[in-house]
Amino acid sequence: MKLLTGNELGSGAVTWWTGSGWSIHVEDAVDVGEGGESILHAEEGARRVNAPYIIDAIATPEGPRPAHIKDRVRALGPTVRPDLTLKPADPAAGDWII
């Protein structure tokens, strides 16, 4: 099966085509089949989603499962731990640009 995915324009959240709109839940995604490219162009042109693209997926009893590990990680949602983010630069350290 083929799924259409992209990112919300405002938040950047991963979104999935449901057949009538976009959802942040991969379980809501539908197979776009051969019509995926035309949906992709229409949705991108209407500015409803950022950088849409089509991926391969496998139908499971729980819903679609992206075939590639990168897309499975995207489907899980935000995975950045706040405690691992970079700390703001220390202004007292000075400017190291040469």
GROMACS .gro file of N, CA and C in nm:
model
  294
    1MET      N    1   0.084  -0.117   0.000
    1MET     CA    2   0.000   0.000   0.000
    1MET      C    3   0.088   0.124   0.000
    2LYS      N    4   0.031   0.235  -0.042
    2LYS     CA    5   0.102   0.363  -0.049
    2LYS      C    6   0.031   0.464   0.041
    3LEU      N    7   0.110   0.535   0.123
    3LEU     CA    8   0.056   0.639   0.210
    3LEU      C    9   0.112   0.774   0.170
    4LEU      N   10   0.032   0.876   0.190
    4LEU     CA   11   0.074   1.014   0.164
    4LEU      C   12   0.099   1.079   0.299
    5THR      N   13   0.218   1.134   0.317
    5THR     CA   14   0.255   1.199   0.441
    5THR      C   15   0.321   1.333   0.412
    6GLY      N   16   0.326   1.415   0.512
    6GLY     CA   17   0.389   1.547   0.501
    6GLY      C   18   0.395   1.608   0.640
    7ASN      N   19   0.404   1.740   0.644
    7ASN     CA   20   0.409   1.810   0.772
    7ASN      C   21   0.308   1.924   0.772
    8GLU      N   22   0.244   1.945   0.889
    8GLU     CA   23   0.152   2.058   0.903
    8GLU      C   24   0.229   2.187   0.881
    9LEU      N   25   0.164   2.282   0.818
    9LEU     CA   26   0.231   2.409   0.791
    9LEU      C   27   0.260   2.487   0.918
   10GLY      N   28   0.168   2.492   1.011
   10GLY     CA   29   0.186   2.574   1.131
   10GLY      C   30   0.279   2.514   1.234
   11SER      N   31   0.261   2.386   1.263
   11SER     CA   32   0.336   2.324   1.372
   11SER      C   33   0.453   2.238   1.326
   12GLY      N   34   0.450   2.194   1.202
   12GLY     CA   35   0.553   2.103   1.153
   12GLY      C   36   0.527   1.958   1.190
   13ALA      N   37   0.413   1.931   1.256
   13ALA     CA   38   0.380   1.794   1.296
   13ALA      C   39   0.364   1.704   1.174
   14VAL      N   40   0.402   1.579   1.190
   14VAL     CA   41   0.386   1.480   1.083
   14VAL      C   42   0.237   1.455   1.064
   15THR      N   43   0.193   1.456   0.938
   15THR     CA   44   0.053   1.432   0.908
   15THR      C   45   0.039   1.322   0.804
   16TRP      N   46  -0.079   1.261   0.802
   16TRP     CA   47  -0.109   1.148   0.713
   16TRP      C   48  -0.241   1.172   0.643
   17TRP      N   49  -0.247   1.143   0.514
   17TRP     CA   50  -0.369   1.163   0.435
   17TRP      C   51  -0.473   1.058   0.472
   18THR      N   52  -0.595   1.104   0.504
   18THR     CA   53  -0.702   1.015   0.549
   18THR      C   54  -0.804   0.982   0.440
   19GLY      N   55  -0.789   1.043   0.325
   19GLY     CA   56  -0.888   1.024   0.219
   19GLY      C   57  -0.975   1.147   0.203
   20SER      N   58  -0.985   1.226   0.311
   20SER     CA   59  -1.065   1.349   0.304
   20SER      C   60  -0.997   1.466   0.374
   21GLY      N   61  -0.880   1.443   0.428
   21GLY     CA   62  -0.808   1.547   0.500
   21GLY      C   63  -0.682   1.489   0.561
   22TRP      N   64  -0.628   1.556   0.663
   22TRP     CA   65  -0.501   1.517   0.724
   22TRP      C   66  -0.520   1.483   0.871
   23SER      N   67  -0.444   1.387   0.919
   23SER     CA   68  -0.448   1.345   1.059
   23SER      C   69  -0.305   1.329   1.110
   24ILE      N   70  -0.286   1.351   1.238
   24ILE     CA   71  -0.153   1.328   1.298
   24ILE      C   72  -0.137   1.182   1.340
   25HIS      N   73  -0.239   1.100   1.315
   25HIS     CA   74  -0.235   0.959   1.354
   25HIS      C   75  -0.221   0.869   1.231
   26VAL      N   76  -0.113   0.794   1.223
   26VAL     CA   77  -0.091   0.707   1.108
   26VAL      C   78  -0.202   0.603   1.094
   27GLU      N   79  -0.268   0.568   1.204
   27GLU     CA   80  -0.377   0.471   1.198
   27GLU      C   81  -0.493   0.520   1.112
   28ASP      N   82  -0.503   0.652   1.094
   28ASP     CA   83  -0.611   0.711   1.014
   28ASP      C   84  -0.578   0.715   0.865
   29ALA      N   85  -0.453   0.687   0.830
   29ALA     CA   86  -0.408   0.697   0.690
   29ALA      C   87  -0.475   0.592   0.603
   30VAL      N   88  -0.497   0.629   0.477
   30VAL     CA   89  -0.555   0.537   0.379
   30VAL      C   90  -0.459   0.516   0.263
   31ASP      N   91  -0.476   0.405   0.196
   31ASP     CA   92  -0.397   0.374   0.078
   31ASP      C   93  -0.434   0.470  -0.035
   32VAL      N   94  -0.335   0.545  -0.085
   32VAL     CA   95  -0.363   0.640  -0.194
   32VAL      C   96  -0.347   0.574  -0.330
   33GLY      N   97  -0.288   0.455  -0.334
   33GLY     CA   98  -0.275   0.380  -0.458
   33GLY      C   99  -0.215   0.461  -0.571
   34GLU      N  100  -0.268   0.440  -0.690
   34GLU     CA  101  -0.217   0.507  -0.809
   34GLU      C  102  -0.252   0.656  -0.813
   35GLY      N  103  -0.352   0.697  -0.735
   35GLY     CA  104  -0.393   0.838  -0.735
   35GLY      C  105  -0.313   0.925  -0.641
   36GLY      N  106  -0.214   0.869  -0.575
   36GLY     CA  107  -0.137   0.943  -0.477
   36GLY      C  108  -0.070   1.068  -0.529
   37GLU      N  109  -0.012   1.060  -0.647
   37GLU     CA  110   0.058   1.176  -0.703
   37GLU      C  111  -0.036   1.293  -0.727
   38SER      N  112  -0.156   1.267  -0.777
   38SER     CA  113  -0.249   1.377  -0.803
   38SER      C  114  -0.298   1.439  -0.672
   39ILE      N  115  -0.320   1.356  -0.569
   39ILE     CA  116  -0.359   1.409  -0.438
   39ILE      C  117  -0.245   1.493  -0.382
   40LEU      N  118  -0.123   1.442  -0.391
   40LEU     CA  119  -0.005   1.512  -0.344
   40LEU      C  120   0.004   1.651  -0.405
   41HIS      N  121  -0.007   1.660  -0.536
   41HIS     CA  122   0.005   1.790  -0.605
   41HIS      C  123  -0.109   1.884  -0.567
   42ALA      N  124  -0.229   1.831  -0.555
   42ALA     CA  125  -0.344   1.915  -0.519
   42ALA      C  126  -0.329   1.970  -0.376
   43GLU      N  127  -0.289   1.886  -0.283
   43GLU     CA  128  -0.275   1.928  -0.144
   43GLU      C  129  -0.159   2.024  -0.124
   44GLU      N  130  -0.049   1.998  -0.192
   44GLU     CA  131   0.065   2.090  -0.183
   44GLU      C  132   0.032   2.223  -0.248
   45GLY      N  133  -0.036   2.219  -0.361
   45GLY     CA  134  -0.075   2.342  -0.431
   45GLY      C  135  -0.174   2.424  -0.351
   46ALA      N  136  -0.259   2.359  -0.274
   46ALA     CA  137  -0.358   2.430  -0.192
   46ALA      C  138  -0.297   2.477  -0.059
   47ARG      N  139  -0.169   2.447  -0.038
   47ARG     CA  140  -0.098   2.488   0.084
   47ARG      C  141  -0.162   2.432   0.211
   48ARG      N  142  -0.209   2.307   0.203
   48ARG     CA  143  -0.266   2.243   0.321
   48ARG      C  144  -0.163   2.158   0.395
   49VAL      N  145  -0.048   2.133   0.331
   49VAL     CA  146   0.056   2.050   0.391
   49VAL      C  147   0.190   2.090   0.330
   50ASN      N  148   0.297   2.071   0.407
   50ASN     CA  149   0.431   2.106   0.362
   50ASN      C  150   0.507   1.981   0.318
   51ALA      N  151   0.566   1.988   0.202
   51ALA     CA  152   0.654   1.883   0.150
   51ALA      C  153   0.594   1.742   0.156
   52PRO      N  154   0.475   1.723   0.098
   52PRO     CA  155   0.416   1.588   0.101
   52PRO      C  156   0.494   1.491   0.013
   53TYR      N  157   0.491   1.364   0.052
   53TYR     CA  158   0.552   1.260  -0.031
   53TYR      C  159   0.484   1.127  -0.002
   54ILE      N  160   0.503   1.034  -0.091
   54ILE     CA  161   0.438   0.903  -0.083
   54ILE      C  162   0.538   0.800  -0.032
   55ILE      N  163   0.492   0.715   0.060
   55ILE     CA  164   0.577   0.610   0.115
   55ILE      C  165   0.510   0.474   0.097
   56ASP      N  166   0.591   0.371   0.105
   56ASP     CA  167   0.539   0.234   0.106
   56ASP      C  168   0.497   0.199   0.248
   57ALA      N  169   0.392   0.119   0.260
   57ALA     CA  170   0.343   0.075   0.390
   57ALA      C  171   0.285  -0.065   0.378
   58ILE      N  172   0.264  -0.125   0.493
   58ILE     CA  173   0.206  -0.258   0.502
   58ILE      C  174   0.077  -0.248   0.582
   59ALA      N  175  -0.029  -0.309   0.532
   59ALA     CA  176  -0.156  -0.312   0.606
   59ALA      C  177  -0.144  -0.412   0.721
   60THR      N  178  -0.181  -0.368   0.841
   60THR     CA  179  -0.181  -0.457   0.959
   60THR      C  180  -0.317  -0.444   1.027
   61PRO      N  181  -0.351  -0.535   1.117
   61PRO     CA  182  -0.478  -0.523   1.190
   61PRO      C  183  -0.490  -0.393   1.270
   62GLU      N  184  -0.376  -0.336   1.311
   62GLU     CA  185  -0.377  -0.211   1.388
   62GLU      C  186  -0.382  -0.088   1.298
   63GLY      N  187  -0.371  -0.108   1.168
   63GLY     CA  188  -0.368   0.003   1.074
   63GLY      C  189  -0.241  -0.002   0.991
   64PRO      N  190  -0.222   0.097   0.905
   64PRO     CA  191  -0.104   0.096   0.819
   64PRO      C  192   0.025   0.104   0.900
   65ARG      N  193   0.127   0.034   0.852
   65ARG     CA  194   0.259   0.038   0.915
   65ARG      C  195   0.359   0.078   0.807
   66PRO      N  196   0.422   0.195   0.821
   66PRO     CA  197   0.522   0.236   0.722
   66PRO      C  198   0.629   0.128   0.706
   67ALA      N  199   0.670   0.104   0.582
   67ALA     CA  200   0.765  -0.003   0.553
   67ALA      C  201   0.908   0.033   0.594
   68HIS      N  202   0.946   0.157   0.583
   68HIS     CA  203   1.083   0.199   0.611
   68HIS      C  204   1.094   0.247   0.756
   69ILE      N  205   1.203   0.214   0.822
   69ILE     CA  206   1.222   0.250   0.963
   69ILE      C  207   1.214   0.401   0.985
   70LYS      N  208   1.265   0.480   0.893
   70LYS     CA  209   1.260   0.626   0.908
   70LYS      C  210   1.116   0.674   0.917
   71ASP      N  211   1.030   0.618   0.836
   71ASP     CA  212   0.889   0.658   0.837
   71ASP      C  213   0.815   0.602   0.958
   72ARG      N  214   0.858   0.487   1.008
   72ARG     CA  215   0.798   0.435   1.131
   72ARG      C  216   0.832   0.525   1.250
   73VAL      N  217   0.954   0.575   1.254
   73VAL     CA  218   0.993   0.668   1.360
   73VAL      C  219   0.912   0.797   1.348
   74ARG      N  220   0.895   0.849   1.227
   74ARG     CA  221   0.814   0.970   1.206
   74ARG      C  222   0.671   0.947   1.254
   75ALA      N  223   0.618   0.827   1.230
   75ALA     CA  224   0.480   0.796   1.267
   75ALA      C  225   0.460   0.795   1.418
   76LEU      N  226   0.566   0.770   1.493
   76LEU     CA  227   0.556   0.768   1.639
   76LEU      C  228   0.535   0.906   1.698
   77GLY      N  229   0.569   1.009   1.623
   77GLY     CA  230   0.552   1.145   1.673
   77GLY      C  231   0.682   1.199   1.729
   78PRO      N  232   0.674   1.315   1.794
   78PRO     CA  233   0.795   1.378   1.846
   78PRO      C  234   0.871   1.284   1.940
   79THR      N  235   1.001   1.275   1.917
   79THR     CA  236   1.084   1.186   1.998
   79THR      C  237   1.198   1.260   2.065
   80VAL      N  238   1.196   1.391   2.059
   80VAL     CA  239   1.305   1.469   2.117
   80VAL      C  240   1.279   1.486   2.267
   81ARG      N  241   1.374   1.445   2.347
   81ARG     CA  242   1.364   1.462   2.491
   81ARG      C  243   1.413   1.602   2.528
   82PRO      N  244   1.333   1.680   2.599
   82PRO     CA  245   1.375   1.815   2.637
   82PRO      C  246   1.507   1.818   2.714
   83ASP      N  247   1.536   1.714   2.791
   83ASP     CA  248   1.659   1.714   2.870
   83ASP      C  249   1.783   1.687   2.785
   84LEU      N  250   1.765   1.652   2.658
   84LEU     CA  251   1.879   1.628   2.570
   84LEU      C  252   1.902   1.740   2.469
   85THR      N  253   1.821   1.843   2.473
   85THR     CA  254   1.838   1.952   2.377
   85THR      C  255   1.962   2.032   2.411
   86LEU      N  256   2.013   2.101   2.311
   86LEU     CA  257   2.130   2.185   2.332
   86LEU      C  258   2.095   2.300   2.425
   87LYS      N  259   2.188   2.332   2.511
   87LYS     CA  260   2.169   2.445   2.600
   87LYS      C  261   2.202   2.573   2.524
   88PRO      N  262   2.136   2.685   2.560
   88PRO     CA  263   2.170   2.812   2.494
   88PRO      C  264   2.317   2.844   2.513
   89ALA      N  265   2.374   2.912   2.417
   89ALA     CA  266   2.515   2.950   2.425
   89ALA      C  267   2.537   3.040   2.545
   90ASP      N  268   2.651   3.024   2.607
   90ASP     CA  269   2.689   3.108   2.721
   90ASP      C  270   2.744   3.239   2.667
   91PRO      N  271   2.673   3.351   2.690
   91PRO     CA  272   2.721   3.480   2.636
   91PRO      C  273   2.858   3.518   2.691
   92ALA      N  274   2.894   3.467   2.808
   92ALA     CA  275   3.024   3.501   2.867
   92ALA      C  276   3.139   3.430   2.797
   93ALA      N  277   3.108   3.329   2.715
   93ALA     CA  278   3.212   3.253   2.647
   93ALA      C  279   3.275   3.331   2.533
   94GLY      N  280   3.209   3.435   2.488
   94GLY     CA  281   3.264   3.514   2.378
   94GLY      C  282   3.227   3.457   2.243
   95ASP      N  283   3.272   3.524   2.141
   95ASP     CA  284   3.244   3.486   2.002
   95ASP      C  285   3.364   3.416   1.944
   96TRP      N  286   3.343   3.292   1.895
   96TRP     CA  287   3.455   3.214   1.844
   96TRP      C  288   3.463   3.217   1.692
   97ILE      N  289   3.388   3.302   1.627
   97ILE     CA  290   3.393   3.310   1.481
   97ILE      C  291   3.524   3.376   1.440
   98ILE      N  292   3.595   3.313   1.350
   98ILE     CA  293   3.726   3.365   1.304
   98ILE      C  294   3.709   3.436   1.171
   0.00000   0.00000   0.00000
